[in-house]
PDB file of C-alpha atoms and ligand atoms in Angstrom:
ATOM      1  CA  MET A   1     119.580  22.583 153.009  1.00  0.00           C
ATOM      2  CA  SER A   2     120.101  23.825 156.235  1.00  0.00           C
ATOM      3  CA  ALA A   3     123.432  24.429 158.201  1.00  0.00           C
ATOM      4  CA  PRO A   4     123.615  22.109 161.478  1.00  0.00           C
ATOM      5  CA  GLN A   5     122.975  22.925 164.612  1.00  0.00           C
ATOM      6  CA  ALA A   6     125.582  23.212 167.216  1.00  0.00           C
ATOM      7  CA  ALA A   7     125.947  20.128 169.154  1.00  0.00           C
ATOM      8  CA  ALA A   8     126.640  20.003 172.797  1.00  0.00           C
ATOM      9  CA  PHE A   9     127.677  17.478 175.361  1.00  0.00           C
ATOM     10  CA  PRO A  10     130.099  17.186 178.527  1.00  0.00           C
ATOM     11  CA  CYS A  11     133.364  17.916 178.965  1.00  0.00           C
ATOM     12  CA  PRO A  12     135.452  14.233 179.073  1.00  0.00           C
ATOM     13  CA  GLY A  13     137.447  15.642 181.807  1.00  0.00           C
ATOM     14  CA  CYS A  14     135.347  17.869 183.895  1.00  0.00           C
ATOM     15  CA  GLY A  15     131.581  17.031 182.944  1.00  0.00           C
ATOM     16  CA  ALA A  16     130.887  20.603 181.920  1.00  0.00           C
ATOM     17  CA  PRO A  17     128.704  21.353 178.497  1.00  0.00           C
ATOM     18  CA  LEU A  18     130.975  21.958 175.752  1.00  0.00           C
ATOM     19  CA  THR A  19     129.605  22.682 172.446  1.00  0.00           C
ATOM     20  CA  VAL A  20     130.413  21.949 169.173  1.00  0.00           C
ATOM     21  CA  ARG A  21     130.099  24.874 167.400  1.00  0.00           C
ATOM     22  CA  ALA A  22     130.932  23.882 163.545  1.00  0.00           C
ATOM     23  CA  PRO A  23     129.463  20.322 163.616  1.00  0.00           C
ATOM     24  CA  GLY A  24     131.291  18.273 160.964  1.00  0.00           C
ATOM     25  CA  ARG A  25     133.645  20.323 160.329  1.00  0.00           C
ATOM     26  CA  SER A  26     135.158  20.430 163.755  1.00  0.00           C
ATOM     27  CA  GLU A  27     138.122  18.493 164.686  1.00  0.00           C
ATOM     28  CA  ALA A  28     138.229  19.234 168.469  1.00  0.00           C
ATOM     29  CA  VAL A  29     136.489  21.060 171.415  1.00  0.00           C
ATOM     30  CA  ALA A  30     138.658  22.665 174.669  1.00  0.00           C
ATOM     31  CA  CYS A  31     137.055  22.982 177.286  1.00  0.00           C
ATOM     32  CA  GLU A  32     137.328  26.736 179.267  1.00  0.00           C
ATOM     33  CA  PHE A  33     137.613  25.001 182.676  1.00  0.00           C
ATOM     34  CA  CYS A  34     139.668  22.187 182.677  1.00  0.00           C
ATOM     35  CA  GLY A  35     141.532  22.539 179.858  1.00  0.00           C
ATOM     36  CA  SER A  36     141.088  19.297 178.156  1.00  0.00           C
ATOM     37  CA  VAL A  37     140.422  18.706 174.418  1.00  0.00           C
ATOM     38  CA  ALA A  38     137.878  16.444 172.919  1.00  0.00           C
ATOM     39  CA  ASP A  39     137.274  14.350 170.161  1.00  0.00           C
ATOM     40  CA  ALA A  40     134.766  16.524 168.567  1.00  0.00           C
ATOM     41  CA  GLN A  41     134.215  13.347 165.326  1.00  0.00           C
ATOM     42  CA  ASP A  42     134.114  10.828 167.689  1.00  0.00           C
ATOM     43  CA  PRO A  43     130.513   9.974 169.199  1.00  0.00           C
ATOM     44  CA  ALA A  44     132.266   9.361 172.889  1.00  0.00           C
ATOM     45  CA  HIS A  45     133.827  12.318 172.565  1.00  0.00           C
ATOM     46  CA  LYS A  46     136.939  10.741 173.829  1.00  0.00           C
ATOM     47  CA  LEU A  47     139.655  12.792 175.166  1.00  0.00           C
ATOM     48  CA  LEU A  48     142.460  13.820 173.300  1.00  0.00           C
ATOM     49  CA  SER A  49     144.794  15.781 175.744  1.00  0.00           C
ATOM     50  CA  ARG A  50     145.100  18.065 178.647  1.00  0.00           C
ATOM     51  CA  TYR A  51     146.445  21.615 178.728  1.00  0.00           C
ATOM     52  CA  THR A  52     148.295  22.063 182.251  1.00  0.00           C
ATOM     53  CA  SER A  53     147.644  25.952 182.437  1.00  0.00           C
ATOM     54  CA  ALA A  54     144.512  27.885 181.964  1.00  0.00           C
ATOM     55  CA  MET A  55     143.672  30.050 179.767  1.00  0.00           C
ATOM     56  CA  THR A  56     144.441  33.769 181.527  1.00  0.00           C
ATOM     57  CA  PHE A  57     143.087  35.919 178.816  1.00  0.00           C
ATOM     58  CA  THR A  58     139.569  36.702 178.441  1.00  0.00           C
ATOM     59  CA  PRO A  59     138.520  37.170 174.871  1.00  0.00           C
ATOM     60  CA  LEU A  60     137.266  40.412 173.709  1.00  0.00           C
ATOM     61  CA  ILE A  61     134.945  38.312 171.677  1.00  0.00           C
ATOM     62  CA  GLY A  62     133.078  35.244 173.551  1.00  0.00           C
ATOM     63  CA  LEU A  63     132.751  32.504 172.052  1.00  0.00           C
ATOM     64  CA  GLY A  64     129.375  31.653 170.682  1.00  0.00           C
ATOM     65  CA  THR A  65     128.533  35.478 170.087  1.00  0.00           C
ATOM     66  CA  ARG A  66     126.917  36.284 166.578  1.00  0.00           C
ATOM     67  CA  GLY A  67     127.372  39.535 164.929  1.00  0.00           C
ATOM     68  CA  VAL A  68     127.501  41.416 161.339  1.00  0.00           C
ATOM     69  CA  LEU A  69     130.282  42.165 159.495  1.00  0.00           C
ATOM     70  CA  ARG A  70     130.759  43.791 156.221  1.00  0.00           C
ATOM     71  CA  GLY A  71     127.090  42.965 155.591  1.00  0.00           C
ATOM     72  CA  GLU A  72     127.812  39.202 156.764  1.00  0.00           C
ATOM     73  CA  LYS A  73     126.538  36.977 159.626  1.00  0.00           C
ATOM     74  CA  TRP A  74     129.656  35.607 161.831  1.00  0.00           C
ATOM     75  CA  GLU A  75     129.825  33.290 164.963  1.00  0.00           C
ATOM     76  CA  CYS A  76     133.269  33.455 167.047  1.00  0.00           C
ATOM     77  CA  ILE A  77     133.841  29.513 167.440  1.00  0.00           C
ATOM     78  CA  GLY A  78     137.377  29.835 168.310  1.00  0.00           C
ATOM     79  CA  PHE A  79     139.993  32.082 169.943  1.00  0.00           C
ATOM     80  CA  MET A  80     144.234  31.505 169.864  1.00  0.00           C
ATOM     81  CA  ARG A  81     145.696  34.164 171.842  1.00  0.00           C
ATOM     82  CA  ARG A  82     149.572  34.424 170.618  1.00  0.00           C
ATOM     83  CA  ALA A  83     152.798  35.792 170.612  1.00  0.00           C
ATOM     84  CA  VAL A  84     156.412  36.677 169.605  1.00  0.00           C
ATOM     85  CA  ARG A  85     159.585  37.627 171.514  1.00  0.00           C
ATOM     86  CA  TYR A  86     161.799  39.796 169.608  1.00  0.00           C
ATOM     87  CA  TYR A  87     164.480  41.471 171.203  1.00  0.00           C
ATOM     88  CA  GLY A  88     163.426  40.394 174.704  1.00  0.00           C
ATOM     89  CA  VAL A  89     160.019  41.953 174.543  1.00  0.00           C
ATOM     90  CA  ASP A  90     156.887  40.507 174.169  1.00  0.00           C
ATOM     91  CA  TYR A  91     154.251  41.124 171.795  1.00  0.00           C
ATOM     92  CA  ALA A  92     150.826  39.555 172.154  1.00  0.00           C
ATOM     93  CA  TRP A  93     147.824  39.514 169.824  1.00  0.00           C
ATOM     94  CA  GLY A  94     144.703  37.763 169.783  1.00  0.00           C
ATOM     95  CA  GLU A  95     142.782  35.179 166.993  1.00  0.00           C
ATOM     96  CA  TYR A  96     139.894  34.857 166.207  1.00  0.00           C
ATOM     97  CA  LEU A  97     138.175  32.237 164.220  1.00  0.00           C
ATOM     98  CA  LEU A  98     134.853  33.262 162.423  1.00  0.00           C
ATOM     99  CA  HIS A  99     132.365  31.144 160.624  1.00  0.00           C
ATOM    100  CA  ASN A 100     128.893  31.564 158.555  1.00  0.00           C
ATOM    101  CA  PRO A 101     127.981  27.806 157.378  1.00  0.00           C
ATOM    102  CA  LEU A 102     127.817  29.257 153.631  1.00  0.00           C
ATOM    103  CA  LYS A 103     130.542  31.065 153.794  1.00  0.00           C
ATOM    104  CA  GLY A 104     132.861  29.547 155.748  1.00  0.00           C
ATOM    105  CA  PHE A 105     135.807  30.625 157.641  1.00  0.00           C
ATOM    106  CA  ARG A 106     137.469  33.788 158.594  1.00  0.00           C
ATOM    107  CA  TRP A 107     139.969  35.269 160.975  1.00  0.00           C
ATOM    108  CA  LEU A 108     139.530  38.533 162.654  1.00  0.00           C
ATOM    109  CA  THR A 109     142.942  39.188 164.669  1.00  0.00           C
ATOM    110  CA  GLU A 110     143.079  42.085 167.344  1.00  0.00           C
ATOM    111  CA  SER A 111     146.521  43.693 168.296  1.00  0.00           C
ATOM    112  CA  ASP A 112     146.608  46.472 170.799  1.00  0.00           C
ATOM    113  CA  GLY A 113     143.129  47.769 169.864  1.00  0.00           C
ATOM    114  CA  HIS A 114     143.753  47.263 166.004  1.00  0.00           C
ATOM    115  CA  TRP A 115     141.927  44.374 164.259  1.00  0.00           C
ATOM    116  CA  MET A 116     142.464  42.432 160.509  1.00  0.00           C
ATOM    117  CA  PHE A 117     139.571  40.671 159.062  1.00  0.00           C
ATOM    118  CA  TYR A 118     141.246  37.901 156.495  1.00  0.00           C
ATOM    119  CA  GLU A 119     140.516  34.747 154.642  1.00  0.00           C
ATOM    120  CA  THR A 120     142.908  31.650 154.347  1.00  0.00           C
ATOM    121  CA  LEU A 121     144.019  31.295 150.769  1.00  0.00           C
ATOM    122  CA  THR A 122     143.642  27.637 149.856  1.00  0.00           C
ATOM    123  CA  GLU A 123     145.921  27.982 146.449  1.00  0.00           C
ATOM    124  CA  PRO A 124     149.004  30.186 146.568  1.00  0.00           C
ATOM    125  CA  PRO A 125     148.315  33.525 144.795  1.00  0.00           C
ATOM    126  CA  GLY A 126     148.560  34.049 141.112  1.00  0.00           C
ATOM    127  CA  LYS A 127     151.038  35.710 139.456  1.00  0.00           C
ATOM    128  CA  ALA A 128     149.986  39.657 138.784  1.00  0.00           C
ATOM    129  CA  PRO A 129     149.195  40.341 134.822  1.00  0.00           C
ATOM    130  CA  PRO A 130     151.756  41.939 133.206  1.00  0.00           C
TER     131      PRO A 130
HETATM  132 ZN1  LIG M 201     136.731  20.413 180.857  1.00  0.00          ZN
END
């Protein structure tokens, strides 16, 4: 069985080419140009929502970038810029969603040049043996 290939379609907001990087598993695709969010699973790719402000941060790893990390091949298919305000100071970080058709999804987080690589658990961790 081969991995599904990325599928492309025009953005319903501006017509720019959008790519579904994990076909069958992606629910939505955001347009980097106009902020529209399109339904990745609907054959007509209907418009789900529109962000009013454009992204102002350039990700350190571009969407679609492929590389090897810890001996496995990964493709960066998503990015979020997040922040918290603590006693009036904003602390921001970036979270990159990585995908490998055989391994699933992992997160690569960057904060002030420090990187963390992790996998989301689908079950609570078990108790440590006595
Ligand atoms: Zn667009």
